[in-house]
Coordinates of C-alpha atoms in Angstrom, one line a residue:
M298 CA -39.9 -7.3 20.4
K299 CA -37.1 -7.3 23.1
A300 CA -33.6 -7.8 21.8
L301 CA -30.2 -8.2 23.4
L302 CA -27.3 -6.8 21.4
L303 CA -23.9 -8.1 22.3
S304 CA -20.5 -6.9 21.2
A305 CA -17.4 -8.4 22.9
Y306 CA -14.8 -6.1 21.2
A307 CA -16.5 -2.8 20.3
A308 CA -14.1 -1.5 17.7
V309 CA -15.1 1.4 15.5
S310 CA -16.7 -0.6 12.7
H311 CA -18.6 -2.8 15.3
R312 CA -20.0 0.4 16.9
V313 CA -21.0 1.8 13.5
W314 CA -22.9 -1.4 12.8
A315 CA -24.5 -1.6 16.2
D316 CA -25.5 2.1 16.2
G317 CA -27.0 1.7 12.7
L318 CA -28.9 -1.4 13.7
V319 CA -30.5 0.2 16.7
A320 CA -31.4 3.4 14.7
A321 CA -32.8 1.4 11.8
F322 CA -35.2 -0.6 14.1
P323 CA -36.6 1.7 16.7
E324 CA -39.6 -0.6 17.1
I325 CA -37.3 -3.1 18.9
E326 CA -36.6 -2.6 22.6
W327 CA -32.8 -3.0 22.6
T328 CA -30.6 -3.9 25.5
R329 CA -27.0 -3.3 24.5
L330 CA -23.9 -4.8 26.2
E331 CA -20.4 -4.1 25.0
L332 CA -16.8 -4.5 26.0
P333 CA -14.1 -1.9 25.0
P334 CA -11.7 -2.8 22.1
R335 CA -8.7 -3.7 24.2
H336 CA -7.1 -6.8 25.7
F337 CA -8.3 -8.8 22.8
A338 CA -7.4 -12.3 24.0
W339 CA -9.1 -11.7 27.3
S340 CA -12.2 -10.1 25.8
I341 CA -12.9 -12.7 23.3
R342 CA -12.5 -15.6 25.7
A343 CA -13.9 -14.1 28.9
N344 CA -16.9 -12.1 27.8
P345 CA -19.5 -14.6 29.2
L346 CA -17.8 -14.5 32.6
I347 CA -17.5 -10.7 32.5
W348 CA -21.1 -10.2 31.6
Q349 CA -22.4 -12.9 34.0
V350 CA -20.6 -11.0 36.9
T351 CA -21.4 -7.4 35.8
Q352 CA -24.7 -7.7 33.9
E353 CA -26.6 -10.4 35.8
A354 CA -29.9 -8.5 35.7
A355 CA -29.8 -7.8 32.0
L356 CA -29.0 -11.4 31.2
A357 CA -31.8 -12.7 33.4
Q358 CA -34.5 -10.9 31.3
T359 CA -36.6 -12.6 28.7
Y360 CA -35.6 -11.8 25.1
D361 CA -37.2 -12.6 21.7
L362 CA -33.9 -12.0 19.9
V363 CA -30.2 -12.1 20.7
V364 CA -27.8 -10.5 18.2
A365 CA -24.1 -11.0 18.8
T366 CA -20.9 -10.3 17.0
S367 CA -18.7 -13.3 16.2
M368 CA -16.3 -12.4 19.0
V369 CA -19.0 -13.2 21.6
D370 CA -18.6 -16.7 23.1
L371 CA -22.3 -17.3 22.5
A372 CA -22.2 -21.0 23.2
T373 CA -20.8 -20.5 26.7
L374 CA -23.1 -17.5 27.4
V375 CA -26.2 -19.6 26.6
G376 CA -24.8 -22.4 28.8
L377 CA -24.5 -19.9 31.7
C378 CA -27.8 -18.2 30.9
P379 CA -30.1 -20.9 29.5
G380 CA -33.0 -18.5 29.1
L381 CA -31.1 -16.8 26.2
G382 CA -31.3 -20.1 24.4
R383 CA -35.0 -19.7 23.8
A384 CA -34.5 -16.5 21.9
H385 CA -33.8 -16.3 18.1
K386 CA -30.0 -16.0 18.0
V387 CA -28.2 -14.1 15.2
V388 CA -24.4 -14.0 15.0
Y389 CA -22.8 -11.3 12.8
F390 CA -19.3 -11.8 11.4
H391 CA -17.5 -8.5 10.8
E392 CA -14.4 -10.7 10.4
N393 CA -13.2 -14.2 11.2
Q394 CA -10.1 -15.3 13.0
F395 CA -9.4 -18.1 10.5
A396 CA -8.4 -15.5 7.8
F397 CA -6.5 -13.1 10.0
P398 CA -2.8 -12.8 8.9
A399 CA -0.5 -13.5 11.8
S400 CA 2.6 -11.2 12.2
A401 CA 6.0 -12.7 12.6
Q402 CA 5.8 -12.0 16.3
Q403 CA 2.6 -13.9 16.8
M404 CA 1.9 -17.6 17.2
P405 CA -1.4 -19.0 15.9
R406 CA -4.0 -19.1 18.7
P407 CA -6.8 -21.6 18.5
E408 CA -9.0 -20.0 21.2
P409 CA -10.3 -17.1 19.1
M410 CA -10.9 -19.5 16.2
M411 CA -12.9 -21.8 18.5
V412 CA -15.0 -18.8 19.8
N413 CA -15.9 -17.9 16.2
L414 CA -16.8 -21.6 15.4
Y415 CA -18.9 -22.2 18.5
A416 CA -20.7 -18.9 18.0
A417 CA -21.7 -20.0 14.5
M418 CA -22.7 -23.4 15.8
A419 CA -24.9 -21.9 18.6
A420 CA -26.7 -19.4 16.3
D421 CA -30.0 -19.8 14.5
S422 CA -28.9 -17.4 11.8
V423 CA -25.4 -16.5 10.7
V424 CA -24.6 -13.4 8.8
F425 CA -21.3 -12.3 7.1
N426 CA -20.4 -8.9 5.8
S427 CA -19.0 -10.3 2.5
R428 CA -18.8 -13.4 0.5
Y429 CA -15.0 -13.4 1.1
N430 CA -15.7 -13.5 4.8
R431 CA -18.1 -16.4 4.6
D432 CA -15.9 -18.4 2.2
S433 CA -12.7 -17.8 4.1
F434 CA -14.4 -18.8 7.4
C435 CA -15.7 -22.1 5.9
D436 CA -12.3 -22.9 4.3
G437 CA -10.5 -22.0 7.5
V438 CA -12.7 -24.1 9.7
R439 CA -12.2 -27.1 7.3
D440 CA -8.5 -26.7 7.4
F441 CA -8.4 -26.1 11.2
L442 CA -10.5 -29.1 12.1
G443 CA -8.5 -31.2 9.6
R444 CA -5.4 -30.6 11.7
M445 CA -7.0 -31.6 15.0
P446 CA -6.3 -34.9 16.7
G447 CA -9.1 -37.3 15.8
R448 CA -9.8 -35.4 12.6
P449 CA -13.5 -34.5 13.0
R450 CA -15.3 -34.3 9.7
P451 CA -17.6 -31.2 9.6
Q452 CA -18.3 -31.3 5.9
A453 CA -22.1 -31.6 6.1
W454 CA -22.4 -28.8 8.8
L455 CA -20.1 -26.5 6.8
E456 CA -22.0 -27.1 3.6
S457 CA -25.2 -26.3 5.4
L458 CA -23.7 -23.2 6.9
A459 CA -22.5 -21.9 3.6
E460 CA -26.0 -22.5 2.1
R461 CA -28.0 -20.8 4.9
A462 CA -25.6 -18.0 5.8
Q463 CA -26.7 -14.5 4.8
V464 CA -24.3 -11.9 3.3
L465 CA -25.2 -8.4 4.5
P466 CA -22.7 -5.6 4.7
V467 CA -22.4 -3.1 7.5
P468 CA -24.6 -0.4 6.0
L469 CA -23.6 3.2 5.9
P470 CA -25.9 6.1 7.0
E471 CA -28.0 7.5 4.1
A472 CA -26.2 10.3 2.3
A473 CA -27.0 12.4 -0.8
P474 CA -25.1 11.3 -4.0
R475 CA -22.2 13.5 -5.0
Q476 CA -19.6 13.9 -7.7
A477 CA -15.9 12.9 -7.4
N478 CA -13.9 15.6 -5.7
G479 CA -11.1 15.9 -8.3
G480 CA -7.6 17.2 -7.6
H481 CA -4.3 15.4 -6.8
R482 CA -4.7 14.5 -3.1
I483 CA -4.4 10.9 -2.1
V484 CA -5.8 9.7 1.2
W485 CA -4.9 6.8 3.5
N486 CA -7.5 6.3 6.3
H487 CA -6.8 2.9 7.8
R488 CA -5.5 1.5 11.1
W489 CA -1.7 2.0 11.5
E490 CA -1.0 -1.7 11.8
Y491 CA 1.0 -4.3 9.9
D492 CA -2.0 -6.1 8.5
K493 CA -3.0 -2.9 6.5
N494 CA 0.3 -3.3 4.6
P495 CA 1.5 0.4 4.8
E496 CA 4.9 -0.6 3.3
A497 CA 3.2 -1.2 -0.1
F498 CA 1.4 2.1 0.1
F499 CA 4.5 4.2 0.8
A500 CA 6.6 2.2 -1.7
A501 CA 4.1 3.3 -4.4
L502 CA 4.3 6.9 -3.2
A503 CA 8.1 6.6 -3.4
T504 CA 7.8 5.6 -7.0
L505 CA 5.6 8.6 -7.8
V506 CA 8.2 10.8 -6.2
E507 CA 11.0 9.3 -8.3
E508 CA 8.8 9.8 -11.5
E509 CA 8.1 13.4 -10.5
V510 CA 4.4 12.9 -10.4
A511 CA 2.6 15.7 -8.5
F512 CA 0.5 14.7 -5.6
E513 CA -0.4 15.5 -2.0
V514 CA -1.1 12.9 0.7
A515 CA -3.3 12.8 3.8
V516 CA -2.4 9.9 6.1
M517 CA -5.1 9.4 8.7
G518 CA -6.6 6.5 10.6
Q519 CA -6.5 5.0 14.1
Q520 CA -3.2 4.7 15.9
F521 CA -2.0 2.6 18.7
R522 CA 0.8 2.5 21.3
T523 CA 3.1 0.8 18.7
R524 CA 3.0 1.2 15.0
P525 CA 5.1 0.1 12.0
A526 CA 8.3 2.0 11.6
I527 CA 7.5 2.9 8.0
F528 CA 5.2 5.7 9.1
D529 CA 7.9 7.7 10.7
Q530 CA 10.3 6.9 7.9
A531 CA 7.9 8.0 5.2
R532 CA 7.0 11.2 7.0
D533 CA 10.6 12.4 6.6
W534 CA 10.9 11.9 2.9
L535 CA 7.4 12.9 1.9
G536 CA 8.0 16.3 3.4
E537 CA 5.8 19.1 2.0
R538 CA 3.6 16.7 0.1
I539 CA 1.9 15.9 3.4
V540 CA -1.3 17.9 4.1
C541 CA -2.5 15.8 7.0
W542 CA -0.8 13.3 9.3
G543 CA -2.3 11.2 12.1
E544 CA -5.6 10.5 13.7
Q545 CA -8.1 13.3 13.3
P546 CA -11.3 14.6 15.1
S547 CA -14.4 13.5 13.2
D548 CA -15.1 16.9 11.7
A549 CA -11.6 17.4 10.5
Y550 CA -11.5 13.9 9.2
V551 CA -14.6 14.4 7.1
R552 CA -13.3 17.7 5.7
M553 CA -10.1 16.0 4.6
L554 CA -12.1 13.3 2.8
E555 CA -14.1 15.9 1.1
S556 CA -11.0 17.6 -0.2
S557 CA -9.3 14.4 -1.3
A558 CA -9.4 12.8 -4.8
I559 CA -8.3 9.2 -4.4
V560 CA -8.5 6.8 -1.5
V561 CA -6.1 3.8 -1.5
S562 CA -6.0 0.4 0.2
T563 CA -3.0 -2.0 0.2
T564 CA -4.3 -4.2 3.0
D565 CA -3.6 -7.8 3.6
H566 CA -6.7 -8.1 5.9
E567 CA -10.1 -6.8 5.0
F568 CA -13.6 -8.2 5.2
Q569 CA -15.6 -5.2 4.0
G570 CA -13.4 -2.0 4.2
L571 CA -15.7 0.6 5.8
A572 CA -12.9 3.2 5.7
I573 CA -12.8 3.0 1.9
M574 CA -16.6 3.1 1.6
E575 CA -16.8 6.1 3.9
A576 CA -14.3 8.0 1.8
V577 CA -16.2 7.1 -1.4
T578 CA -19.4 8.6 0.2
H579 CA -17.4 11.8 0.7
G580 CA -16.2 12.0 -3.0
C581 CA -13.0 10.0 -3.1
V582 CA -12.4 7.6 -6.0
P583 CA -11.3 4.2 -4.6
L584 CA -8.2 2.2 -5.7
V585 CA -8.2 -1.2 -4.0
P586 CA -6.4 -4.6 -4.4
D587 CA -8.0 -7.2 -6.6
R588 CA -8.4 -9.6 -3.7
L589 CA -10.0 -10.2 -0.3
C590 CA -13.5 -8.6 -0.1
F591 CA -12.9 -5.9 -2.7
P592 CA -14.3 -7.9 -5.7
D593 CA -17.5 -8.1 -3.8
Y594 CA -18.0 -4.4 -3.7
Y595 CA -15.9 -2.7 -6.5
D596 CA -15.9 -3.1 -10.3
D597 CA -12.7 -4.0 -12.1
V598 CA -11.9 -0.4 -12.9
Y599 CA -11.3 0.4 -9.2
R600 CA -9.0 -2.6 -8.6
Y601 CA -5.3 -3.1 -9.2
R602 CA -3.6 -6.4 -9.7
G603 CA -0.3 -6.9 -8.0
G604 CA 1.7 -5.0 -5.4
A605 CA 3.3 -1.6 -5.0
E606 CA 4.4 -1.4 -8.6
A607 CA 0.9 -2.0 -10.0
L608 CA -0.5 0.5 -7.5
A609 CA 2.0 3.2 -8.5
A610 CA 1.3 2.6 -12.2
R611 CA -2.5 3.2 -11.7
L612 CA -2.0 6.1 -9.4
G613 CA 0.4 7.7 -11.9
Q614 CA -2.1 7.3 -14.6
W615 CA -4.9 8.8 -12.6
L616 CA -2.8 11.7 -11.4
R617 CA -1.3 12.6 -14.8
H618 CA -4.5 12.1 -16.7
T619 CA -7.4 13.1 -14.5
E620 CA -9.9 12.5 -17.3
Q621 CA -9.1 8.8 -17.1
R622 CA -10.3 8.4 -13.5
P623 CA -13.6 6.5 -13.3
A624 CA -16.7 8.1 -11.8
L625 CA -17.6 7.4 -8.2
P626 CA -19.2 4.0 -7.4
D627 CA -22.8 4.2 -6.4
A628 CA -22.5 4.6 -2.6
S629 CA -26.3 4.3 -2.2
A630 CA -25.9 0.6 -2.7
W631 CA -24.1 0.5 0.7
Q632 CA -26.5 2.6 2.7
W633 CA -29.2 1.5 5.2
P634 CA -32.3 2.2 3.0
H635 CA -30.9 -0.4 0.6
W636 CA -30.4 -3.1 3.3
R637 CA -33.1 -2.6 5.9
D638 CA -35.6 -5.1 4.5
A639 CA -32.9 -7.8 4.4
Y640 CA -31.9 -7.1 8.0
A641 CA -35.5 -7.2 9.0
A642 CA -35.9 -10.6 7.6
V643 CA -32.9 -11.9 9.5
L644 CA -34.1 -10.4 12.7
G645 CA -37.5 -12.0 12.3
L646 CA -39.4 -8.8 11.4
G647 CA -40.1 -9.7 7.8

């Protein structure tokens, strides 16, 4: 089988998925085209043009399978390269633009939403990484098209999509099971952007400081040219409680996870949460919001209901009374051996 693997915005989680997919199916002859994770608006809208100009030979080949992320404008690409239309086309949704929280500085942009929508319409198989992703996409499309002039009614197509869509997470590499690390170290390992809601995380830590709860904190994750001001502000008053600050090389990052006790999310935007899953694999007990994708993956004992106050209350409980912390979730349920057969069926290998 010959397959074309397309990623129009190869962010970290997208590369993890693509690397794992290629490694899990060595019997497939893969051709892989990617665009770097920058200039989002241009990448998501112009990827067919960019590849048509720079990868003409690759696109002219005959493929049995085309696997694309939802940021690939698959409908336009198939229009430009009709030969791709004869392949079995799978679109994988790491996220969807209909559920992305806009910042106060951003205006809603219909173009990325339409790329997601057309990709789903052009695909033979559509896969989401969580039920929340699937459901928020369908709800978002319904609302979006309801506001368009002429009010197209996609009810039948959306119902069909919801029924036939697969839910398959981005699997993690296989790793041996381990016990919880223990201790009083809290880790934050998310992108330093507004949609991850760092204000709530640091507000909870401020409450712990006021209540004189002993803890350490490792604040890691990907950084960009600009970042929310709360990071610099919090660094000042956290002082000696900080054991790690900023983006880390991969080996140092893993060592820090293996020495941390609790991994926290306060995000307003998450469709799977690979950073949390990765930390769990390395021994951190997760504490995540009771919303978004998290009910798909974590039992009630790992979820808090509410904002910074609820998070601080649960953190205080786990830090003061370590015996009340739950055991680690079963990370093997997220790893490739558990999901390979389901992916094989979607790819047409079953």
